[in-house]
Coordinates of C-alpha atoms in Angstrom, one line a residue:
X13 CA 166.0 -19.2 66.1
X14 CA 169.3 -20.9 66.8
X15 CA 172.0 -19.9 69.3
X16 CA 174.1 -18.7 66.3
X17 CA 171.4 -16.2 65.4
X18 CA 171.4 -14.8 68.9
X19 CA 175.2 -14.2 68.8
X20 CA 174.9 -12.1 65.6
X21 CA 172.9 -9.5 67.5
X22 CA 176.1 -8.5 69.2
X23 CA 179.2 -8.5 66.9
X24 CA 182.1 -10.7 67.8
X25 CA 185.2 -9.1 69.2
X26 CA 187.7 -7.9 66.5
X27 CA 190.7 -10.1 66.6
X28 CA 193.1 -7.1 66.6
X29 CA 191.6 -6.0 69.9
X30 CA 192.1 -9.5 71.4
X31 CA 195.7 -9.5 70.1
X32 CA 196.4 -6.2 71.7
X33 CA 194.9 -7.4 75.0
X34 CA 197.0 -10.6 74.9
X35 CA 200.2 -8.6 74.2
X36 CA 199.5 -6.1 77.0
X37 CA 198.7 -8.9 79.5
X38 CA 202.1 -10.4 78.7
X39 CA 203.8 -7.0 78.9
X40 CA 202.4 -6.4 82.4
X41 CA 203.6 -9.8 83.5
X42 CA 207.1 -9.1 82.1
X43 CA 207.4 -5.7 83.7
X44 CA 206.6 -7.2 87.1
X45 CA 209.3 -9.9 86.8
X46 CA 213.1 -10.0 86.5
X47 CA 213.9 -9.3 82.9
X48 CA 216.5 -11.1 80.8
X49 CA 216.8 -8.3 78.2
X50 CA 216.5 -4.6 78.6
X51 CA 216.7 -1.3 76.6
X52 CA 216.4 -1.4 72.9
X53 CA 216.5 -5.2 72.7
X54 CA 213.4 -5.4 75.0
X55 CA 211.6 -2.7 72.9
X56 CA 212.4 -4.5 69.7
X57 CA 211.3 -7.9 70.9
X58 CA 208.1 -6.4 72.3
X59 CA 207.3 -4.7 69.1
X60 CA 207.9 -7.9 67.2
X61 CA 205.7 -9.9 69.6
X62 CA 202.9 -7.4 69.1
X63 CA 203.2 -7.6 65.3
X64 CA 203.3 -11.4 65.3
X65 CA 200.4 -11.7 67.7
X66 CA 198.3 -9.2 65.7
X67 CA 199.0 -10.7 62.3
X68 CA 198.3 -14.3 63.5
X69 CA 195.0 -13.3 65.2
X70 CA 193.8 -11.4 62.1
X71 CA 194.7 -14.1 59.7
X72 CA 192.9 -16.8 61.7
X73 CA 189.7 -14.7 62.1
X74 CA 187.6 -16.9 59.8
X75 CA 188.3 -20.2 61.5
X76 CA 185.6 -21.8 63.7
X77 CA 185.1 -24.9 65.8
X78 CA 188.1 -27.1 66.6
X79 CA 190.4 -25.1 64.3
X80 CA 189.5 -22.0 66.2
X81 CA 190.4 -23.7 69.5
X82 CA 193.7 -24.8 68.0
X83 CA 194.4 -21.2 66.9
X84 CA 193.7 -20.0 70.4
X85 CA 196.2 -22.5 71.7
X86 CA 198.8 -21.2 69.2
X87 CA 198.1 -17.7 70.4
X88 CA 198.8 -18.8 74.0
X89 CA 202.1 -20.4 72.8
X90 CA 203.1 -17.1 71.2
X91 CA 202.4 -15.4 74.6
X92 CA 204.5 -18.0 76.4
X93 CA 207.4 -17.5 74.0
X94 CA 207.2 -13.7 74.5
X95 CA 207.4 -14.1 78.3
X96 CA 210.2 -16.7 78.2
X97 CA 212.4 -14.6 75.8
X98 CA 212.1 -11.4 78.0
X99 CA 212.3 -12.8 81.5
X100 CA 214.4 -15.1 83.7
X101 CA 211.4 -17.2 84.7
X102 CA 211.8 -21.0 84.6
X103 CA 209.4 -23.0 82.5
X104 CA 206.8 -23.7 85.2
X105 CA 206.6 -20.1 86.4
X106 CA 206.3 -18.9 82.8
X107 CA 203.4 -21.3 82.1
X108 CA 201.5 -20.1 85.2
X109 CA 202.2 -16.5 84.3
X110 CA 201.1 -17.0 80.7
X111 CA 197.9 -18.8 81.8
X112 CA 197.0 -15.9 84.1
X113 CA 197.8 -13.3 81.4
X114 CA 195.6 -15.2 78.9
X115 CA 192.6 -15.1 81.2
X116 CA 193.3 -11.4 82.0
X117 CA 193.4 -10.6 78.3
X118 CA 190.1 -12.5 77.6
X119 CA 188.5 -10.4 80.3
X120 CA 189.9 -7.1 79.1
X121 CA 188.9 -7.7 75.5
X122 CA 185.4 -8.9 76.4
X123 CA 184.8 -6.1 78.9
X124 CA 186.0 -3.4 76.4
X125 CA 183.9 -4.7 73.6
X126 CA 180.7 -4.8 75.6
X127 CA 181.3 -1.2 76.7
X128 CA 182.0 -0.1 73.2
X129 CA 178.9 -1.8 71.8
X130 CA 176.8 -0.1 74.5
X131 CA 178.3 3.3 73.7
X132 CA 177.8 2.6 70.0
X133 CA 174.2 1.4 70.1
X134 CA 172.7 3.0 73.2
X135 CA 174.7 6.2 73.6
X136 CA 175.1 6.8 69.9
X137 CA 178.9 7.4 70.0
X138 CA 179.7 5.9 66.6
X139 CA 182.7 7.8 65.6
X140 CA 186.1 6.1 65.5
X141 CA 187.4 8.6 68.0
X142 CA 185.0 7.2 70.7
X143 CA 186.0 3.6 70.0
X144 CA 189.7 4.6 70.6
X145 CA 188.8 6.5 73.8
X146 CA 186.8 3.5 75.2
X147 CA 189.7 1.1 74.2
X148 CA 192.3 3.3 75.9
X149 CA 190.3 3.9 79.1
X150 CA 189.4 0.2 79.6
X151 CA 192.8 -1.2 78.7
X152 CA 194.7 1.3 80.8
X153 CA 192.4 0.7 83.9
X154 CA 192.4 -3.1 83.5
X155 CA 196.1 -3.6 82.8
X156 CA 197.2 -1.2 85.4
X157 CA 195.3 -3.4 87.9
X158 CA 196.9 -6.5 86.3
X159 CA 200.4 -4.9 86.6
X160 CA 199.8 -4.0 90.3
X161 CA 198.6 -7.5 91.1
X162 CA 201.5 -9.1 89.3
X163 CA 204.0 -6.8 91.0
X164 CA 202.6 -7.5 94.4
X165 CA 202.7 -11.2 93.9
X166 CA 206.2 -11.1 92.5
X167 CA 207.5 -8.9 95.3
X168 CA 206.3 -11.4 97.9
X169 CA 209.2 -13.7 97.1
X170 CA 211.5 -13.1 94.2
X171 CA 213.2 -16.5 94.6
X172 CA 210.0 -18.4 94.4
X173 CA 209.9 -21.5 92.1
X174 CA 206.7 -23.0 90.9
X175 CA 206.3 -26.7 91.4
X176 CA 205.0 -29.2 88.8
X177 CA 201.8 -29.7 90.9
X178 CA 201.1 -26.0 91.0
X179 CA 201.7 -25.7 87.3
X180 CA 199.2 -28.5 86.5
X181 CA 196.6 -27.0 88.8
X182 CA 197.0 -23.6 87.1
X183 CA 196.7 -25.1 83.6
X184 CA 193.6 -27.0 84.6
X185 CA 192.0 -23.9 86.1
X186 CA 192.8 -21.8 83.0
X187 CA 191.3 -24.5 80.7
X188 CA 188.1 -24.7 82.8
X189 CA 187.7 -20.9 83.0
X190 CA 188.2 -20.5 79.2
X191 CA 185.8 -23.4 78.5
X192 CA 183.0 -22.1 80.8
X193 CA 183.4 -18.5 79.6
X194 CA 183.0 -19.5 76.0
X195 CA 180.3 -22.0 76.6
X196 CA 177.7 -19.8 75.0
X197 CA 179.5 -19.8 71.7
X198 CA 178.9 -23.5 71.0
X199 CA 176.9 -24.0 67.8
X200 CA 174.4 -26.2 69.8
X201 CA 172.1 -25.3 72.7
X202 CA 173.7 -26.5 76.1
X203 CA 172.6 -25.8 79.7
X204 CA 173.9 -22.6 81.4
X205 CA 174.9 -21.1 78.1
X206 CA 172.7 -18.1 77.9
X207 CA 169.7 -17.3 75.6
X208 CA 170.9 -14.3 73.7
X209 CA 174.2 -12.7 72.7
X210 CA 174.1 -10.1 75.5
X211 CA 173.8 -12.9 78.1
X212 CA 176.5 -14.8 76.4
X213 CA 178.9 -11.9 76.6
X214 CA 177.9 -11.1 80.1
X215 CA 178.7 -14.6 81.1
X216 CA 182.0 -14.5 79.3
X217 CA 183.1 -11.2 81.0
X218 CA 182.0 -12.2 84.5
X219 CA 183.5 -15.7 84.3
X220 CA 186.8 -14.3 83.1
X221 CA 186.8 -11.7 85.8
X222 CA 186.1 -14.4 88.5
X223 CA 188.7 -16.7 86.9
X224 CA 191.3 -13.9 87.0
X225 CA 190.6 -13.2 90.6
X226 CA 190.9 -17.0 91.5
X227 CA 194.2 -17.3 89.7
X228 CA 195.8 -14.3 91.4
X229 CA 194.5 -15.5 94.8
X230 CA 195.8 -19.0 94.2
X231 CA 199.2 -17.6 93.2
X232 CA 199.3 -15.4 96.3
X233 CA 198.3 -18.3 98.5
X234 CA 201.0 -20.7 97.3
X235 CA 203.7 -18.0 97.4
X236 CA 202.6 -17.2 101.0
X237 CA 203.0 -20.9 101.9
X238 CA 206.4 -21.0 100.2
X239 CA 207.6 -17.9 102.1
X240 CA 206.3 -19.4 105.4
X241 CA 208.2 -22.6 104.7
X242 CA 211.4 -20.7 103.9
X243 CA 211.1 -18.6 107.0
X244 CA 210.5 -21.6 109.2
X245 CA 213.6 -23.3 107.7
X246 CA 215.7 -20.2 108.1
X247 CA 214.7 -19.8 111.8
X248 CA 215.5 -23.4 112.3
X249 CA 219.0 -22.8 110.9
X250 CA 219.4 -19.7 113.1
X251 CA 218.4 -21.7 116.2
X252 CA 220.8 -24.5 115.1
X253 CA 223.7 -22.0 114.7
X254 CA 223.0 -20.5 118.1
X255 CA 222.9 -23.9 119.7
X256 CA 226.2 -24.7 118.0
X257 CA 227.6 -21.5 119.5
X258 CA 226.5 -22.4 123.0
X259 CA 227.9 -25.8 122.7
X260 CA 231.2 -24.4 121.4
X261 CA 231.3 -21.9 124.3
X262 CA 231.1 -24.8 126.8
X263 CA 233.8 -26.7 124.9
X264 CA 236.1 -23.7 124.6
X265 CA 235.7 -22.9 128.3
X266 CA 236.6 -26.5 129.2
X267 CA 239.7 -26.3 126.9
X268 CA 240.7 -23.0 128.6
X269 CA 240.5 -24.6 132.0
X270 CA 242.6 -27.6 130.9
X271 CA 245.2 -25.4 129.2
X272 CA 245.4 -23.2 132.3
X273 CA 246.0 -26.3 134.5
X274 CA 248.5 -27.6 131.9
X275 CA 250.6 -24.4 132.2
X276 CA 250.8 -24.9 135.9
X277 CA 252.0 -28.5 135.3
X278 CA 254.6 -27.3 132.9
X279 CA 256.0 -24.9 135.6
X280 CA 256.2 -27.8 138.1
X281 CA 257.8 -30.1 135.6
X282 CA 260.5 -27.5 134.7
X283 CA 261.4 -27.2 138.4
X284 CA 261.7 -31.0 138.9
X285 CA 263.5 -32.1 135.8
X286 CA 266.9 -31.3 134.2
X287 CA 266.6 -33.7 131.2
X288 CA 267.2 -31.8 127.9
X289 CA 264.6 -34.0 126.1
X290 CA 262.1 -33.0 128.8
X291 CA 262.9 -29.3 128.2
X292 CA 262.6 -29.7 124.5
X293 CA 259.2 -31.3 124.9
X294 CA 258.0 -28.7 127.4
X295 CA 259.2 -25.8 125.1
X296 CA 257.2 -27.2 122.2
X297 CA 254.2 -27.7 124.4
X298 CA 254.4 -24.2 125.8
X299 CA 254.8 -22.8 122.3
X300 CA 251.6 -24.6 121.3
X301 CA 249.8 -23.2 124.3
X302 CA 250.8 -19.6 123.4
X303 CA 249.6 -20.2 119.9
X304 CA 246.2 -21.3 121.2
X305 CA 246.0 -18.3 123.6
X306 CA 246.6 -15.9 120.7
X307 CA 244.1 -17.8 118.5
X308 CA 240.9 -15.9 117.5
X309 CA 241.2 -13.0 119.9
X310 CA 239.0 -10.6 118.0
X311 CA 237.7 -8.5 120.9
X312 CA 234.2 -9.9 120.7
X313 CA 233.5 -12.9 122.9
X314 CA 230.9 -14.4 120.6
X315 CA 233.2 -14.2 117.6
X316 CA 236.1 -15.6 119.6
X317 CA 234.1 -18.7 120.7
X318 CA 232.5 -19.2 117.2
X319 CA 235.8 -18.9 115.3
X320 CA 237.6 -21.1 117.8
X321 CA 235.0 -23.8 117.3
X322 CA 235.2 -23.6 113.5
X323 CA 239.0 -23.5 113.6
X324 CA 239.0 -26.7 115.7
X325 CA 236.8 -28.3 113.1
X326 CA 239.2 -27.0 110.4
X327 CA 242.2 -28.6 112.3
X328 CA 240.4 -31.9 112.3
X329 CA 240.1 -31.8 108.5
X330 CA 243.6 -30.3 107.9
X331 CA 242.1 -27.0 106.7
X332 CA 244.3 -23.9 107.0
X333 CA 242.0 -21.1 108.4
X334 CA 243.2 -17.6 108.9
X335 CA 241.2 -14.7 110.5
X336 CA 241.8 -10.9 110.6
X337 CA 238.7 -9.5 112.3
X338 CA 237.9 -6.4 114.4
X339 CA 235.4 -7.9 116.8
X340 CA 234.4 -4.5 118.2
X341 CA 232.5 -3.7 115.0
X342 CA 230.0 -6.4 116.0
X343 CA 229.2 -5.1 119.5
X344 CA 225.8 -3.7 118.4
X345 CA 224.8 -6.9 116.5
X346 CA 222.6 -9.5 118.0
X347 CA 224.3 -12.8 119.1
X348 CA 222.1 -15.0 116.9
X349 CA 222.8 -12.8 113.9
X350 CA 226.6 -13.0 114.4
X351 CA 226.2 -16.8 114.6
X352 CA 224.1 -16.9 111.5
X353 CA 226.4 -14.8 109.3
X354 CA 229.7 -16.3 110.4
X355 CA 228.4 -19.8 111.2
X356 CA 226.7 -20.3 107.8
X357 CA 229.5 -18.7 105.8
X358 CA 232.2 -20.9 107.5
X359 CA 230.1 -24.0 107.3
X360 CA 229.7 -23.5 103.6
X361 CA 233.4 -22.9 103.2
X362 CA 234.4 -25.9 105.3
X363 CA 232.0 -28.2 103.5
X364 CA 233.7 -27.1 100.2
X365 CA 237.2 -27.6 101.5
X366 CA 236.6 -31.1 102.8
X367 CA 235.9 -32.3 99.2
X368 CA 239.4 -31.2 98.1
X369 CA 241.9 -34.1 98.2
X370 CA 245.1 -32.1 98.3
X371 CA 245.5 -30.9 101.9
X372 CA 247.8 -28.0 100.8
X373 CA 244.9 -26.5 98.9
X374 CA 242.4 -26.5 101.8
X375 CA 242.4 -22.8 102.7
X376 CA 239.9 -20.4 104.2
X377 CA 240.5 -16.8 105.0
X378 CA 238.1 -14.6 107.0
X379 CA 238.4 -10.9 107.5
X380 CA 236.0 -8.1 108.8
X381 CA 236.7 -4.4 108.8
X382 CA 235.1 -1.0 108.3
X383 CA 235.4 1.1 105.2
X384 CA 233.5 4.1 104.0
X385 CA 230.8 3.8 106.7
X386 CA 230.3 0.1 105.8
X387 CA 231.0 -3.0 107.8
X388 CA 232.6 -5.5 105.4
X389 CA 232.8 -9.2 106.0
X390 CA 234.7 -11.3 103.6
X391 CA 235.0 -15.1 103.7
X392 CA 237.1 -16.7 101.0
X393 CA 238.0 -20.3 100.3
X394 CA 239.7 -22.4 97.5
X395 CA 237.4 -24.6 95.5
X396 CA 237.7 -27.1 92.7
X397 CA 235.2 -28.0 89.9
X398 CA 232.3 -25.9 88.8
X399 CA 229.8 -23.9 90.9
X400 CA 226.4 -23.3 89.5
X401 CA 224.4 -20.3 90.6
X402 CA 220.6 -19.8 90.7
X403 CA 219.2 -16.4 91.6
X404 CA 222.5 -15.2 93.0
X405 CA 223.3 -18.2 95.3
X406 CA 225.2 -21.4 94.7
X407 CA 223.1 -24.4 93.9
X408 CA 223.6 -27.2 96.5
X409 CA 225.3 -30.3 95.1
X410 CA 223.5 -32.6 97.6
X411 CA 220.8 -34.9 96.2
X412 CA 218.0 -33.8 98.5
X413 CA 217.9 -30.2 97.3
X414 CA 214.6 -29.5 98.9
X415 CA 216.1 -29.7 102.4
X416 CA 219.6 -28.3 101.6
X417 CA 220.9 -25.0 100.4
X418 CA 219.3 -22.8 103.0
X419 CA 222.5 -21.9 104.9
X420 CA 223.4 -19.0 102.5
X421 CA 219.7 -18.0 102.3
X422 CA 219.7 -17.8 106.1
X423 CA 222.8 -15.6 105.9
X424 CA 221.3 -13.3 103.3
X425 CA 218.0 -13.1 105.3
X426 CA 220.0 -12.0 108.4
X427 CA 222.1 -9.5 106.4
X428 CA 218.9 -7.9 104.9
X429 CA 217.7 -7.3 108.5
X430 CA 220.6 -4.8 108.8
X431 CA 219.8 -3.3 105.3
X432 CA 222.9 -5.0 104.0
X433 CA 223.7 -7.0 100.8
X434 CA 225.5 -10.2 100.0
X435 CA 227.8 -10.6 97.0
X436 CA 229.4 -13.8 95.8
X437 CA 232.2 -14.0 93.3
X438 CA 234.2 -16.9 91.8
X439 CA 237.5 -16.4 90.1
X440 CA 240.6 -18.5 89.6
X441 CA 239.2 -21.3 91.8
X442 CA 238.7 -18.8 94.7
X443 CA 235.2 -18.5 96.2
X444 CA 234.6 -15.1 97.8
X445 CA 231.5 -14.2 99.9
X446 CA 231.3 -10.5 100.7
X447 CA 228.9 -8.9 103.1
X448 CA 228.3 -5.2 103.2
X449 CA 226.3 -3.7 106.1
X450 CA 225.8 0.0 106.8
X451 CA 227.5 1.1 110.0
X452 CA 224.3 2.7 111.3
X453 CA 222.9 -0.6 112.5
X454 CA 219.5 -0.9 114.1
X455 CA 219.2 -1.7 117.8
X456 CA 219.5 -5.3 118.9
X457 CA 216.5 -7.4 118.0
X458 CA 214.6 -9.3 120.7
X459 CA 215.1 -13.0 120.2

């Protein structure tokens, strides 16, 4: 008796059941991700995807060998298209999601069919009613778990982007899992393939279950590594902003000492000189000193130092920076968090203004106030050209993208600590970064 004879002892899985499993696996993946379409459009696309998947699988039921493998590849491509149409996933992320969904569907279909064959032959439950009940129970249980796993992995880091290396590793793993799980269905006897149809199906179900666990564990591991890398980078930026603040504090203190001494010199010069030109020069100098004394007096020492430092940098690059800030609103906020929010926002704005050739257009405006139990921070600046966004944040224009673009991420990370949100708008060449933080702020964090 050949291996083919053994397989006939247990009927093969109906293709419509496999098609339903593939569609459900994709649906669970889509529901746990950020969708591109919603409402009736999503319902229509999903219904169409189910119809196409089912028709294709039923029409290719008679194929075997290499053609059967090609048909399975086409089925996976249909799954990939369904995921790409309905979600905002990039290509690599969609490939990994599709591969995991495919293995999950293989496990669900194999597990359900084994249980139904057992209920049909051993328990004698041969009515169509019982086949539907088994199908519902198994698919609801399996795909609920799949949905939970996908949601937990996606919630770990919504901004995660899969690399090319991780995509290749996932594709290789999916191919190996699929090949090993279907080893027993080869028309020739091979090692480790099982001796009868029940062993072959057991092997298929268990290998798919193990493969699904491996894929989800692998995804969780690489996302955890990505999150740790982002957190390390953000904390580095926080430390850098705080160091800049301390350096700026020393610089501003030194300038204050010099200006205080200079005021005394002016008094002495006025007493000793009667020259009109000297008076004109001293009047101008005294006016500049008064302007400096009135500069960035917000009522918060940290903000005063930080804004003065950034304003001095703006003066070096001929950038007109204006501030209207109630510094007392930040008395309960941690020093490092103030440095992160204002430091990163202003660094981003200054970096943009430096690229503008017309000095008259180099403008930055900062204001902070309370409204309807919210602390509102707004940093606006003029810009030229186009700004491309990815997942709510501007994409850095620098060549080494892997080590840049974390400033606004650090800002958003800090704002989220206070249960706030960051909103960015671009209109009429005016870039507006808006931060909203509930006034009931938590106590100062220990740094």
